[in-house]
Amino acid sequence: MLVDFLVVGVSIGLVYAIVALGISLIYSGLDIVHFAHGEFVMFGAFFGLVLVNDSGLNYPISIFLAMIFAGLMGVVVERVFYRRLTSKGGGYTVAGMGMIICGFGMAIILQNIAFLIWGAEGHAINVDFGTPMKIGTVNLPKSYLWILCVSVGLMAILHLFLKNTKAGLAIRAVAANKDIAYLMGINVPLMISLIFGLACGLAAVGGVLIGPINYVQVEMGYLILIKGFAAAVVGGFGSLPGAILGGLMVGIFETLGAGYISGSHKDIYAFLLLIAVLVIMPTGLFGQLAKSKA
Amino acid sequence: MQNFISGIAGFFTRLKSIHPLLPWGIALVVLLPLPQFTVNNYQVYLINFICIMIILATGLNIVKGFAGQVTVGHVALYAIGAYTSAVLSTKFGMPFYVNLPVSILAAMIAGVLVGIPSFRLEGAYLALATLAFAQAVEVYIRVTNYLGAASGIGGIKAPEFFGYSLRKYDDYFYLVMPIMLAAVYASFAILRSATGRAFMAVREDPISAASMGINVRRYKLIAFVMSAFYAGLAGSLYAHMLPGYVHPNNFTVIEMVTVLLMVVLGGIGNIWGGVIGAIIVTIVADITREYYFYQLLLFGAVIVGTVLFMPKGIGGIIDRYFVNRRFIAAREETAEVKRGIVGGSPDESSG
């Protein structure tokens, strides 16, 4: 029983962790909190749905393509809309407040565009994963195994990319200080687009991974957004290892709460965790005090 | 047009110099026969609803515009006000004049709970915490059987005064409209008072506000509690209005967006802007009700467009008009004085 819950919790938690990674990337790179990130998860899930169910592509290729599409979409949205605000300064300035409201509005726009295209009813991504694996007494459905492999693999690739490539170094420089990055000859606007594309691509992967387990529907983005936020906050905003750990904690906390206390209140637990961490320990596990980042 | 507006402004200034409450008294008298000009009952309902929305938007403006705290989940306080009234009325059979203060009190207590995180959190973090709070309240209502769960609470009694029940929309208007005017007047009074100036100091820079001897935490909390007062008031008024029915669908993200849009479109921190925003948004929302998802698309687009291209909203445009007018007058005056001293033409000195 407990092991089953833990398996589910860890898998769901890894999806939250991927979403939280994107949110943290955007926060550290652009100094903004992206309130429309959940909608990119939703769009990613719908891309996956179309690619798997309608086009008949196999699952890994669909994940990859959905990631590319959502990433490009993110780049366009950032270039066209957010760039006007972020160029005036992000963080906690007046433009920062505008950015929160703008992200919120963007989330509503994207959600309703998705509704007009795909309608309100839920769909499941039909992937035949085969029979569940048996390890000892525990039945391990293969969809969870997929989540585990893909998300851990992506995290490793992201880590290597940020640590070992020149573009990764440039991204870290932009996150540390944009003005000095400019002086060092880094193409900062391009790097910001790259950060945004990466983050939205990650979100889309989260969406495709959760698609076979949960229903894919227009309103899913909102809940995932708050849980991704909860994960990012628990781990400490802007910290990538923190985002992963936070995602796992939120996932396990939620699943155990749903299993042992009350299933219908499932969504409240993540919110309570979020509020509790915000009030008791706003810097999270790995975060520095975020106040000075402006 | 310019003469007309400046004429009206001058007229109101003169009225205010007779007695500060005089313009409000006149507004009350002018608005009184409004239900007589409507075609059907539904329009009266809409007017009542607009009044409630104005109260809600004005309240949100206090915490968001005056004190600069980014809350998103204001609709949760509204829901708490409405549900407190609903439960008291249907489960305990309490009359309206008991329910209203108790609902306001409940909303204010919730406002304290929302306000406490604001001590340590700023900007986006606070937005997150309030968003999570609003979501938690909505989910809690939706799954709790005592609160009617997904079917809502019906049969809330209309307010009754001295044996006369305000069951018709026309009658209810005479309850809601004066309260709305009083609420808007109160928010102006708050803005002008020392408390309002303290709010603005906290908004501009908490650290320098603290160095001026302002207790930042206390004023943040006061702002939250005040706006919760407005939200509870609006919620209770909404619950008691015909058909006396509250449903979790009335307190969702959509309402959150609608209220946010009112304040953003009107101009954050601008009271008249908020009132105008509430009127426009409620009417547009009603007209486009049949095209539900297009309506939200429109609202989202207007929010993004306003933030990008018109950051100060409608109120900002009005303000700029008045401010510019004053600037032009002041500039002409100085130019005239200069001309008198230097004796040259203004073209030579410019450049």
XYZ file of C-alpha atoms in Angstrom:
645
model
C 0.000 0.000 0.000
C 2.577 2.529 1.113
C 4.967 1.432 -1.626
C 2.242 1.862 -4.236
C 1.531 5.362 -3.007
C 5.232 6.171 -3.036
C 5.588 4.957 -6.628
C 2.668 7.119 -7.745
C 3.880 10.049 -5.653
C 7.405 9.926 -7.022
C 6.205 9.710 -10.637
C 3.719 12.569 -10.294
C 6.332 14.449 -8.321
C 8.826 14.104 -11.151
C 6.318 15.672 -13.539
C 5.831 18.556 -11.111
C 9.606 18.765 -10.863
C 9.935 19.186 -14.644
C 7.331 21.962 -14.596
C 9.051 23.558 -11.601
C 12.401 23.368 -13.415
C 10.932 25.489 -16.203
C 9.476 27.990 -13.759
C 12.800 28.228 -11.945
C 14.726 28.611 -15.208
C 12.502 31.504 -16.266
C 12.738 33.072 -12.829
C 16.498 32.937 -12.694
C 16.940 34.015 -16.309
C 14.286 36.677 -16.764
C 13.522 37.657 -13.139
C 9.832 37.080 -13.709
C 7.368 34.535 -12.414
C 5.575 33.083 -15.376
C 1.907 32.649 -14.591
C 1.018 31.115 -17.947
C 3.406 28.189 -17.537
C 0.616 25.737 -16.772
C -0.946 26.472 -20.136
C 2.240 25.337 -21.847
C 1.917 22.035 -19.989
C -1.632 21.825 -21.288
C -0.623 22.705 -24.840
C 2.181 20.159 -24.671
C -0.292 17.502 -23.566
C -2.613 18.372 -26.438
C 0.257 18.301 -28.928
C 1.110 14.862 -27.590
C -2.528 13.845 -27.879
C -2.732 14.916 -31.510
C 0.608 13.346 -32.400
C -0.077 9.990 -30.704
C -3.809 9.514 -31.218
C -4.380 11.220 -34.569
C -1.044 10.963 -36.337
C -0.134 7.572 -34.908
C 3.442 8.483 -34.089
C 5.150 6.519 -31.351
C 5.461 7.898 -27.870
C 9.122 9.032 -27.637
C 8.987 10.877 -30.953
C 5.743 12.556 -29.866
C 7.388 13.719 -26.643
C 10.259 15.183 -28.619
C 8.039 16.912 -31.195
C 5.670 18.286 -28.563
C 8.689 19.706 -26.769
C 9.913 21.430 -29.938
C 6.461 22.848 -30.808
C 5.756 24.161 -27.320
C 9.256 25.597 -27.088
C 8.774 27.532 -30.335
C 5.388 28.701 -29.109
C 6.984 29.918 -25.907
C 9.640 31.825 -27.821
C 6.982 33.549 -29.916
C 4.871 34.474 -26.883
C 7.904 35.834 -25.065
C 9.126 37.839 -28.063
C 5.763 39.328 -28.932
C 4.269 40.020 -25.514
C 6.599 39.647 -22.552
C 9.620 41.360 -24.083
C 7.881 44.725 -23.910
C 7.493 44.362 -20.159
C 10.724 42.603 -19.257
C 12.760 45.191 -21.148
C 11.486 47.728 -18.621
C 12.805 45.608 -15.749
C 11.278 42.589 -14.063
C 11.271 41.349 -10.503
C 9.484 43.435 -7.972
C 9.296 46.671 -9.901
C 6.056 48.127 -11.183
C 6.730 46.277 -14.419
C 7.009 43.131 -12.301
C 3.440 43.578 -11.106
C 2.407 44.174 -14.705
C 4.193 40.969 -15.619
C 2.172 38.948 -13.099
C -1.077 40.358 -14.443
C 0.056 39.928 -18.037
C 1.019 36.300 -17.408
C -2.357 35.702 -15.825
C -4.115 37.220 -18.841
C -1.942 35.193 -21.192
C -2.915 32.016 -19.341
C -6.584 32.794 -19.934
C -5.988 33.545 -23.618
C -4.052 30.320 -24.191
C -6.589 28.254 -22.268
C -9.464 29.526 -24.371
C -7.578 29.157 -27.620
C -7.079 25.506 -26.654
C -10.774 25.258 -25.882
C -11.713 26.628 -29.297
C -9.420 24.115 -30.989
C -9.972 20.967 -28.913
C -13.174 21.508 -26.935
C -13.846 21.078 -23.235
C -14.036 17.310 -22.836
C -11.134 15.306 -21.479
C -9.146 12.921 -23.638
C -6.603 10.275 -22.759
C -3.427 9.761 -24.732
C -3.737 6.174 -25.953
C -0.379 4.530 -25.566
C -0.038 0.815 -25.177
C 2.611 0.395 -22.524
C 2.103 -3.335 -22.183
C 1.529 -5.208 -18.943
C 2.672 -3.718 -15.643
C 6.031 -4.823 -14.381
C 6.117 -6.867 -11.211
C 8.840 -6.148 -8.691
C 8.291 -8.314 -5.645
C 4.687 -7.668 -4.613
C 4.456 -4.253 -6.252
C 2.777 -3.772 -9.606
C 4.622 -1.088 -11.485
C 2.692 0.230 -14.504
C 5.059 1.008 -17.336
C 3.672 4.540 -17.757
C 5.259 5.429 -14.423
C 8.496 3.885 -15.582
C 8.360 6.110 -18.650
C 7.897 9.175 -16.494
C 10.838 8.129 -14.361
C 13.204 7.490 -17.264
C 12.259 10.467 -19.414
C 12.265 13.014 -16.618
C 15.494 11.830 -15.024
C 17.103 11.686 -18.472
C 15.942 15.219 -19.278
C 17.228 16.526 -15.993
C 20.612 14.955 -16.616
C 20.745 16.425 -20.128
C 19.743 19.836 -18.816
C 22.410 19.656 -16.144
C 25.097 18.700 -18.651
C 23.903 21.393 -21.054
C 24.064 24.131 -18.421
C 27.382 22.997 -16.969
C 29.397 21.862 -19.980
C 28.390 23.814 -23.084
C 29.122 27.363 -24.098
C 25.414 28.189 -24.466
C 24.811 26.813 -20.983
C 27.554 29.006 -19.610
C 26.003 31.995 -21.380
C 22.605 31.196 -19.857
C 24.143 31.054 -16.411
C 25.897 34.358 -17.039
C 22.608 35.975 -18.127
C 20.943 34.615 -14.993
C 23.694 36.044 -12.811
C 23.871 39.534 -14.289
C 22.491 40.742 -17.594
C 24.525 43.941 -17.888
C 27.856 42.227 -17.366
C 26.768 39.423 -19.689
C 26.191 42.073 -22.366
C 29.694 43.448 -21.750
C 31.183 39.992 -22.172
C 29.727 39.840 -25.664
C 26.866 37.481 -24.913
C 23.784 37.878 -27.071
C 21.449 38.402 -24.108
C 18.121 38.713 -25.986
C 18.870 35.469 -27.831
C 19.762 33.714 -24.572
C 16.528 34.918 -22.987
C 14.585 33.446 -25.883
C 16.538 30.219 -25.469
C 15.749 30.093 -21.748
C 12.081 30.659 -22.413
C 11.976 28.068 -25.184
C 13.737 25.513 -22.981
C 11.382 26.129 -20.080
C 8.257 25.847 -22.231
C 9.638 22.725 -23.892
C 10.155 21.162 -20.472
C 6.596 22.076 -19.534
C 5.316 20.353 -22.669
C 7.224 17.173 -21.794
C 5.523 17.258 -18.400
C 2.193 17.488 -20.168
C 2.841 14.563 -22.511
C 4.121 12.416 -19.632
C 1.064 13.010 -17.470
C -1.300 12.562 -20.450
C -1.633 8.747 -20.347
C -2.326 8.783 -16.571
C -4.616 11.775 -16.183
C -7.083 13.076 -18.676
C -5.840 15.776 -21.010
C -8.237 18.675 -20.772
C -8.269 22.412 -21.186
C -8.417 23.215 -17.493
C -5.516 21.024 -16.418
C -2.912 23.777 -16.723
C -4.103 25.735 -13.779
C -3.729 22.996 -11.181
C -0.388 21.880 -12.549
C 0.802 25.479 -12.487
C 0.094 25.847 -8.776
C 1.671 22.492 -8.013
C 4.708 23.378 -10.091
C 4.896 26.647 -8.206
C 4.567 24.786 -4.936
C 7.456 22.562 -5.976
C 9.577 25.539 -7.011
C 8.810 27.363 -3.761
C 9.455 24.342 -1.548
C 12.829 23.832 -3.186
C 13.656 27.520 -3.283
C 12.817 29.669 -6.276
C 15.498 29.777 -8.934
C 17.342 26.728 -7.649
C 17.324 23.806 -10.105
C 18.154 20.961 -7.674
C 15.642 22.539 -5.300
C 12.964 22.364 -7.976
C 13.507 18.627 -8.422
C 13.461 17.906 -4.697
C 10.452 20.205 -4.233
C 8.565 18.429 -7.008
C 9.176 15.048 -5.393
C 8.056 16.366 -2.006
C 4.854 17.881 -3.382
C 4.041 14.721 -5.322
C 4.605 12.388 -2.362
C 2.832 14.714 0.092
C -0.189 14.957 -2.187
C -0.419 11.244 -2.900
C -0.050 10.242 0.743
C -2.639 12.856 1.742
C -5.051 11.592 -0.893
C -4.438 7.978 0.103
C -4.615 8.220 3.873
C -6.756 11.277 4.678
C -9.273 12.101 1.964
C -9.105 11.638 -1.777
C -11.566 14.369 -2.692
C -9.457 17.012 -0.945
C -6.396 15.905 -2.918
C -5.757 19.234 -4.600
C -5.874 21.204 -1.378
C -2.804 19.527 0.153
C -0.385 21.000 -2.359
C -1.867 24.451 -1.785
C -1.580 24.097 1.968
C 2.024 22.959 1.618
C 2.686 25.956 -0.625
C 1.169 28.437 1.807
C 2.858 26.827 4.805
C 6.293 26.916 3.169
C 5.744 30.491 1.996
C 4.854 31.619 5.484
C 7.336 29.590 7.525
C 10.319 29.367 5.207
C 9.924 31.656 2.173
C 13.407 30.909 0.852
C 12.648 27.215 0.534
C 15.239 24.487 0.922
C 17.935 25.706 -1.439
C 16.968 29.262 -2.273
C 18.750 32.410 -1.350
C 16.710 35.328 -0.125
C 14.982 36.388 -3.306
C 14.350 39.965 -2.255
C 17.590 41.351 -3.629
C 16.973 39.994 -7.105
C 15.402 42.774 -9.080
C -15.629 69.078 -24.881
C -12.753 70.474 -22.897
C -14.863 73.360 -21.682
C -17.604 70.953 -20.744
C -15.322 68.731 -18.645
C -13.558 71.621 -16.953
C -16.960 73.180 -16.325
C -18.168 70.033 -14.581
C -14.943 69.779 -12.593
C -15.290 73.384 -11.501
C -18.919 72.828 -10.586
C -18.027 69.886 -8.341
C -15.210 71.823 -6.698
C -17.677 74.583 -5.879
C -20.179 72.057 -4.505
C -17.481 70.501 -2.354
C -16.587 73.905 -0.930
C -20.182 74.261 0.303
C -20.137 70.853 1.995
C -17.802 67.913 1.277
C -20.701 65.455 1.153
C -22.861 67.541 -1.180
C -21.734 65.954 -4.506
C -22.427 62.527 -3.021
C -25.873 63.612 -1.885
C -26.615 64.833 -5.385
C -25.320 61.563 -6.855
C -27.649 59.680 -4.500
C -30.649 61.739 -5.593
C -29.739 61.406 -9.278
C -29.366 57.625 -9.022
C -32.578 57.074 -7.043
C -35.015 56.939 -9.995
C -32.686 54.701 -12.042
C -34.878 51.543 -11.813
C -37.756 53.535 -13.342
C -35.817 53.927 -16.584
C -35.202 50.227 -17.121
C -37.126 48.143 -19.602
C -37.308 44.895 -17.671
C -36.465 43.260 -14.381
C -33.259 41.807 -15.688
C -31.786 45.243 -16.230
C -32.504 46.155 -12.617
C -30.769 42.952 -11.579
C -27.804 43.936 -13.717
C -27.665 47.385 -12.117
C -27.695 45.804 -8.657
C -24.982 43.407 -9.701
C -22.896 46.289 -11.058
C -23.223 48.034 -7.693
C -21.953 44.901 -5.921
C -19.085 44.585 -8.374
C -18.170 48.234 -7.807
C -17.925 47.533 -4.073
C -15.716 44.513 -4.754
C -13.462 46.350 -7.218
C -13.135 49.355 -4.910
C -12.080 47.035 -2.108
C -9.500 45.321 -4.287
C -8.159 48.718 -5.272
C -7.378 49.511 -1.645
C -5.037 46.601 -1.146
C -3.712 46.455 -4.692
C -3.666 50.042 -5.788
C -3.120 51.984 -2.577
C -0.928 49.541 -0.679
C 0.601 47.862 -3.748
C 0.157 44.279 -2.546
C -0.376 41.902 -5.468
C -3.272 39.728 -4.415
C -4.988 37.549 -6.947
C -7.365 35.593 -4.742
C -9.660 38.406 -3.759
C -12.637 36.427 -4.955
C -12.090 33.958 -2.075
C -12.939 36.677 0.460
C -16.041 37.494 -1.564
C -16.975 33.811 -1.491
C -16.434 33.636 2.262
C -18.742 36.629 2.743
C -21.420 35.119 0.521
C -21.257 31.641 2.054
C -21.302 32.946 5.618
C -24.513 34.795 4.821
C -25.924 31.772 3.039
C -25.213 29.392 5.923
C -26.473 31.806 8.570
C -29.642 32.493 6.638
C -30.570 28.953 5.634
C -29.144 26.831 8.468
C -29.726 29.186 11.400
C -32.556 31.376 10.094
C -30.759 34.600 10.920
C -32.054 37.897 9.509
C -30.115 40.095 7.114
C -28.993 42.705 9.645
C -27.240 39.973 11.633
C -25.800 38.197 8.596
C -24.238 41.271 7.041
C -21.941 42.187 9.960
C -21.091 38.549 10.676
C -20.205 37.941 7.012
C -18.053 41.040 6.976
C -16.358 39.866 10.163
C -15.712 36.417 8.675
C -14.231 37.962 5.555
C -12.066 40.266 7.668
C -10.714 37.329 9.679
C -9.896 35.603 6.394
C -8.335 38.894 5.278
C -6.001 38.748 8.279
C -5.031 35.208 7.279
C -4.270 36.381 3.736
C -2.515 39.465 5.030
C -0.098 37.715 7.375
C 1.914 36.119 4.532
C 2.323 39.616 3.068
C 4.694 40.475 5.932
C 7.326 38.220 4.499
C 6.331 37.834 0.894
C 6.418 40.305 -1.923
C 5.266 40.548 -5.492
C 4.979 37.220 -7.198
C 5.258 35.150 -4.002
C 2.291 36.938 -2.521
C 0.354 36.512 -5.745
C 1.085 32.800 -5.497
C 0.045 32.482 -1.882
C -3.233 34.288 -2.508
C -3.870 32.283 -5.671
C -3.372 29.073 -3.706
C -5.636 30.381 -0.955
C -8.402 31.226 -3.421
C -8.069 27.866 -5.094
C -8.155 26.058 -1.762
C -11.313 27.928 -0.719
C -13.049 27.119 -3.989
C -12.096 23.438 -3.887
C -13.111 23.252 -0.226
C -16.551 24.693 -0.979
C -16.968 22.380 -3.935
C -16.316 19.187 -1.955
C -17.893 20.052 1.408
C -21.444 18.783 1.748
C -22.329 21.171 4.553
C -21.716 24.067 2.159
C -23.922 22.522 -0.495
C -20.912 21.039 -2.356
C -21.359 21.262 -6.123
C -25.075 22.068 -5.999
C -24.816 25.316 -4.037
C -27.047 26.726 -1.309
C -30.484 27.982 -2.262
C -33.338 29.670 -0.466
C -31.439 32.518 1.167
C -34.042 34.927 2.460
C -34.269 38.450 1.102
C -33.500 41.229 3.594
C -36.458 42.293 5.677
C -36.866 45.652 7.391
C -39.829 46.307 9.705
C -41.868 43.604 8.053
C -41.132 44.833 4.532
C -39.196 42.352 2.462
C -36.819 43.614 -0.246
C -37.703 40.767 -2.515
C -37.983 42.695 -5.752
C -34.900 43.907 -7.594
C -36.319 47.437 -7.615
C -36.452 47.440 -3.824
C -33.062 45.841 -3.455
C -31.569 48.623 -5.536
C -32.410 51.107 -2.780
C -30.373 48.994 -0.375
C -27.385 48.295 -2.624
C -26.966 51.680 -4.299
C -26.563 53.820 -1.138
C -24.160 51.225 0.297
C -22.175 51.354 -2.937
C -21.969 55.163 -2.833
C -20.930 55.050 0.817
C -18.273 52.454 0.020
C -16.813 54.546 -2.811
C -16.916 57.658 -0.637
C -15.196 55.753 2.180
C -12.408 54.643 -0.127
C -11.810 58.295 -1.121
C -11.770 59.209 2.550
C -9.256 56.434 3.247
C -7.062 57.614 0.370
C -7.016 61.167 1.712
C -6.404 60.179 5.334
C -3.068 59.548 7.023
C -3.739 55.813 6.618
C -4.076 56.223 2.858
C -0.829 58.157 2.652
C 0.851 55.452 4.727
C -0.469 52.845 2.253
C 1.055 54.734 -0.630
C 4.359 55.112 1.180
C 4.415 51.352 1.741
C 3.609 50.815 -1.930
C 6.378 53.064 -3.205
C 9.112 51.778 -0.925
C 8.587 49.746 2.242
C 12.064 50.485 3.567
C 11.862 54.246 3.287
C 8.301 54.079 4.638
C 9.628 52.237 7.682
C 12.339 54.848 8.128
C 9.611 57.514 8.158
C 8.124 55.815 11.187
C 5.394 53.891 9.398
C 4.693 50.461 10.805
C 4.798 48.619 7.483
C 3.366 45.335 8.755
C 0.501 47.050 10.486
C -0.478 49.067 7.447
C -0.211 46.066 5.127
C -2.534 44.183 7.454
C -4.916 47.150 7.688
C -5.048 47.307 3.889
C -5.889 43.618 3.663
C -8.537 43.829 6.363
C -10.125 46.907 4.782
C -10.335 45.274 1.388
C -11.696 42.129 3.058
C -14.379 44.321 4.613
C -15.441 45.415 1.138
C -15.315 41.858 -0.167
C -17.418 40.523 2.711
C -19.932 43.319 2.218
C -20.190 42.570 -1.491
C -20.468 38.838 -0.833
C -23.243 39.203 1.701
C -25.175 41.602 -0.521
C -24.801 39.172 -3.397
C -26.029 36.198 -1.368
C -29.160 38.000 -0.191
C -30.138 39.253 -3.612
C -32.778 37.331 -5.492
C -32.710 34.407 -6.354
C -30.940 33.967 -3.011
C -28.651 31.278 -4.322
C -24.893 30.813 -4.089
C -22.971 28.299 -6.126
C -19.240 27.508 -6.287
C -19.369 28.382 -10.000
C -19.877 32.014 -8.986
C -16.491 32.141 -7.288
C -14.096 30.550 -9.749
C -11.054 31.665 -11.671
C -13.383 33.386 -14.108
C -14.675 35.730 -11.423
C -11.099 36.221 -10.275
C -10.184 37.315 -13.782
C -13.247 39.516 -14.098
C -12.507 41.400 -10.885
C -8.848 41.685 -11.804
C -9.832 43.042 -15.202
C -12.067 45.695 -13.635
C -9.195 47.042 -11.587
C -6.554 46.710 -14.300
C -8.713 48.230 -17.029
C -9.752 51.092 -14.781
C -6.181 51.727 -13.733
C -4.610 50.203 -10.641
C -4.967 52.571 -7.695
C -7.483 54.813 -9.411
C -10.857 54.760 -7.652
C -12.965 56.258 -10.428
C -11.125 54.050 -12.895
C -12.111 51.026 -10.835
C -15.750 52.114 -10.803
C -15.763 52.704 -14.563
C -13.960 49.384 -15.068
C -16.539 47.555 -12.963
C -19.405 49.056 -14.967
C -17.856 48.346 -18.365
C -16.670 44.835 -17.546
C -19.960 43.742 -15.972
C -21.976 45.005 -18.923
C -19.621 43.493 -21.492
C -19.598 40.231 -19.544
C -23.367 40.189 -19.655
C -23.615 40.960 -23.359
C -21.091 38.263 -24.239
C -22.497 35.679 -21.839
C -23.665 33.451 -24.665
C -20.200 33.301 -26.188
C -18.690 32.048 -22.986
C -15.203 31.052 -24.061
C -14.847 33.886 -26.550
C -15.724 36.153 -23.649
C -12.811 34.868 -21.586
C -10.551 35.120 -24.610
C -11.608 38.738 -24.962
C -11.051 39.423 -21.261
C -7.602 37.865 -21.322
C -6.691 39.839 -24.436
C -7.917 43.063 -22.828
C -5.872 42.355 -19.677
C -2.695 41.720 -21.679
C -3.387 44.652 -23.992
C -4.053 47.018 -21.108
C -0.878 46.025 -19.300
C 1.207 46.345 -22.459
C -0.182 49.458 -24.086
C -2.164 51.343 -21.438
C -0.489 50.538 -18.106
C -2.431 53.184 -16.231
C -5.807 52.134 -17.571
C -8.819 54.283 -18.287
C -8.328 56.203 -15.069
C -4.800 57.019 -16.197
C -6.107 58.536 -19.426
C -8.598 60.680 -17.523
C -5.894 61.709 -15.081
C -3.484 62.586 -17.850
C -6.143 64.736 -19.472
C -6.681 66.739 -16.297
C -3.007 66.859 -15.368
C -2.004 67.951 -18.872
C -4.601 70.673 -18.806
C -3.150 71.997 -15.574
C 0.372 71.752 -16.948
C -0.531 73.672 -20.082
C -2.125 76.400 -17.983
C 0.916 76.570 -15.721
C 3.316 76.672 -18.676
C 1.430 79.480 -20.359
C 1.459 81.412 -17.138
C 5.218 81.072 -16.754
C 5.751 81.960 -20.393
C 3.740 85.114 -19.912
C 5.728 86.093 -16.837
C 8.970 85.462 -18.717
C 7.800 87.540 -21.645
C 7.076 90.366 -19.249
C 10.585 90.256 -17.748
C 12.729 89.532 -20.806
C 10.556 91.386 -23.261
C 11.509 89.064 -26.151
C 9.266 86.817 -28.191
C 8.766 83.284 -26.793
C 10.230 81.771 -29.986
C 13.714 83.063 -29.235
C 13.887 81.706 -25.722
C 12.676 78.250 -26.662
C 15.117 75.653 -27.870
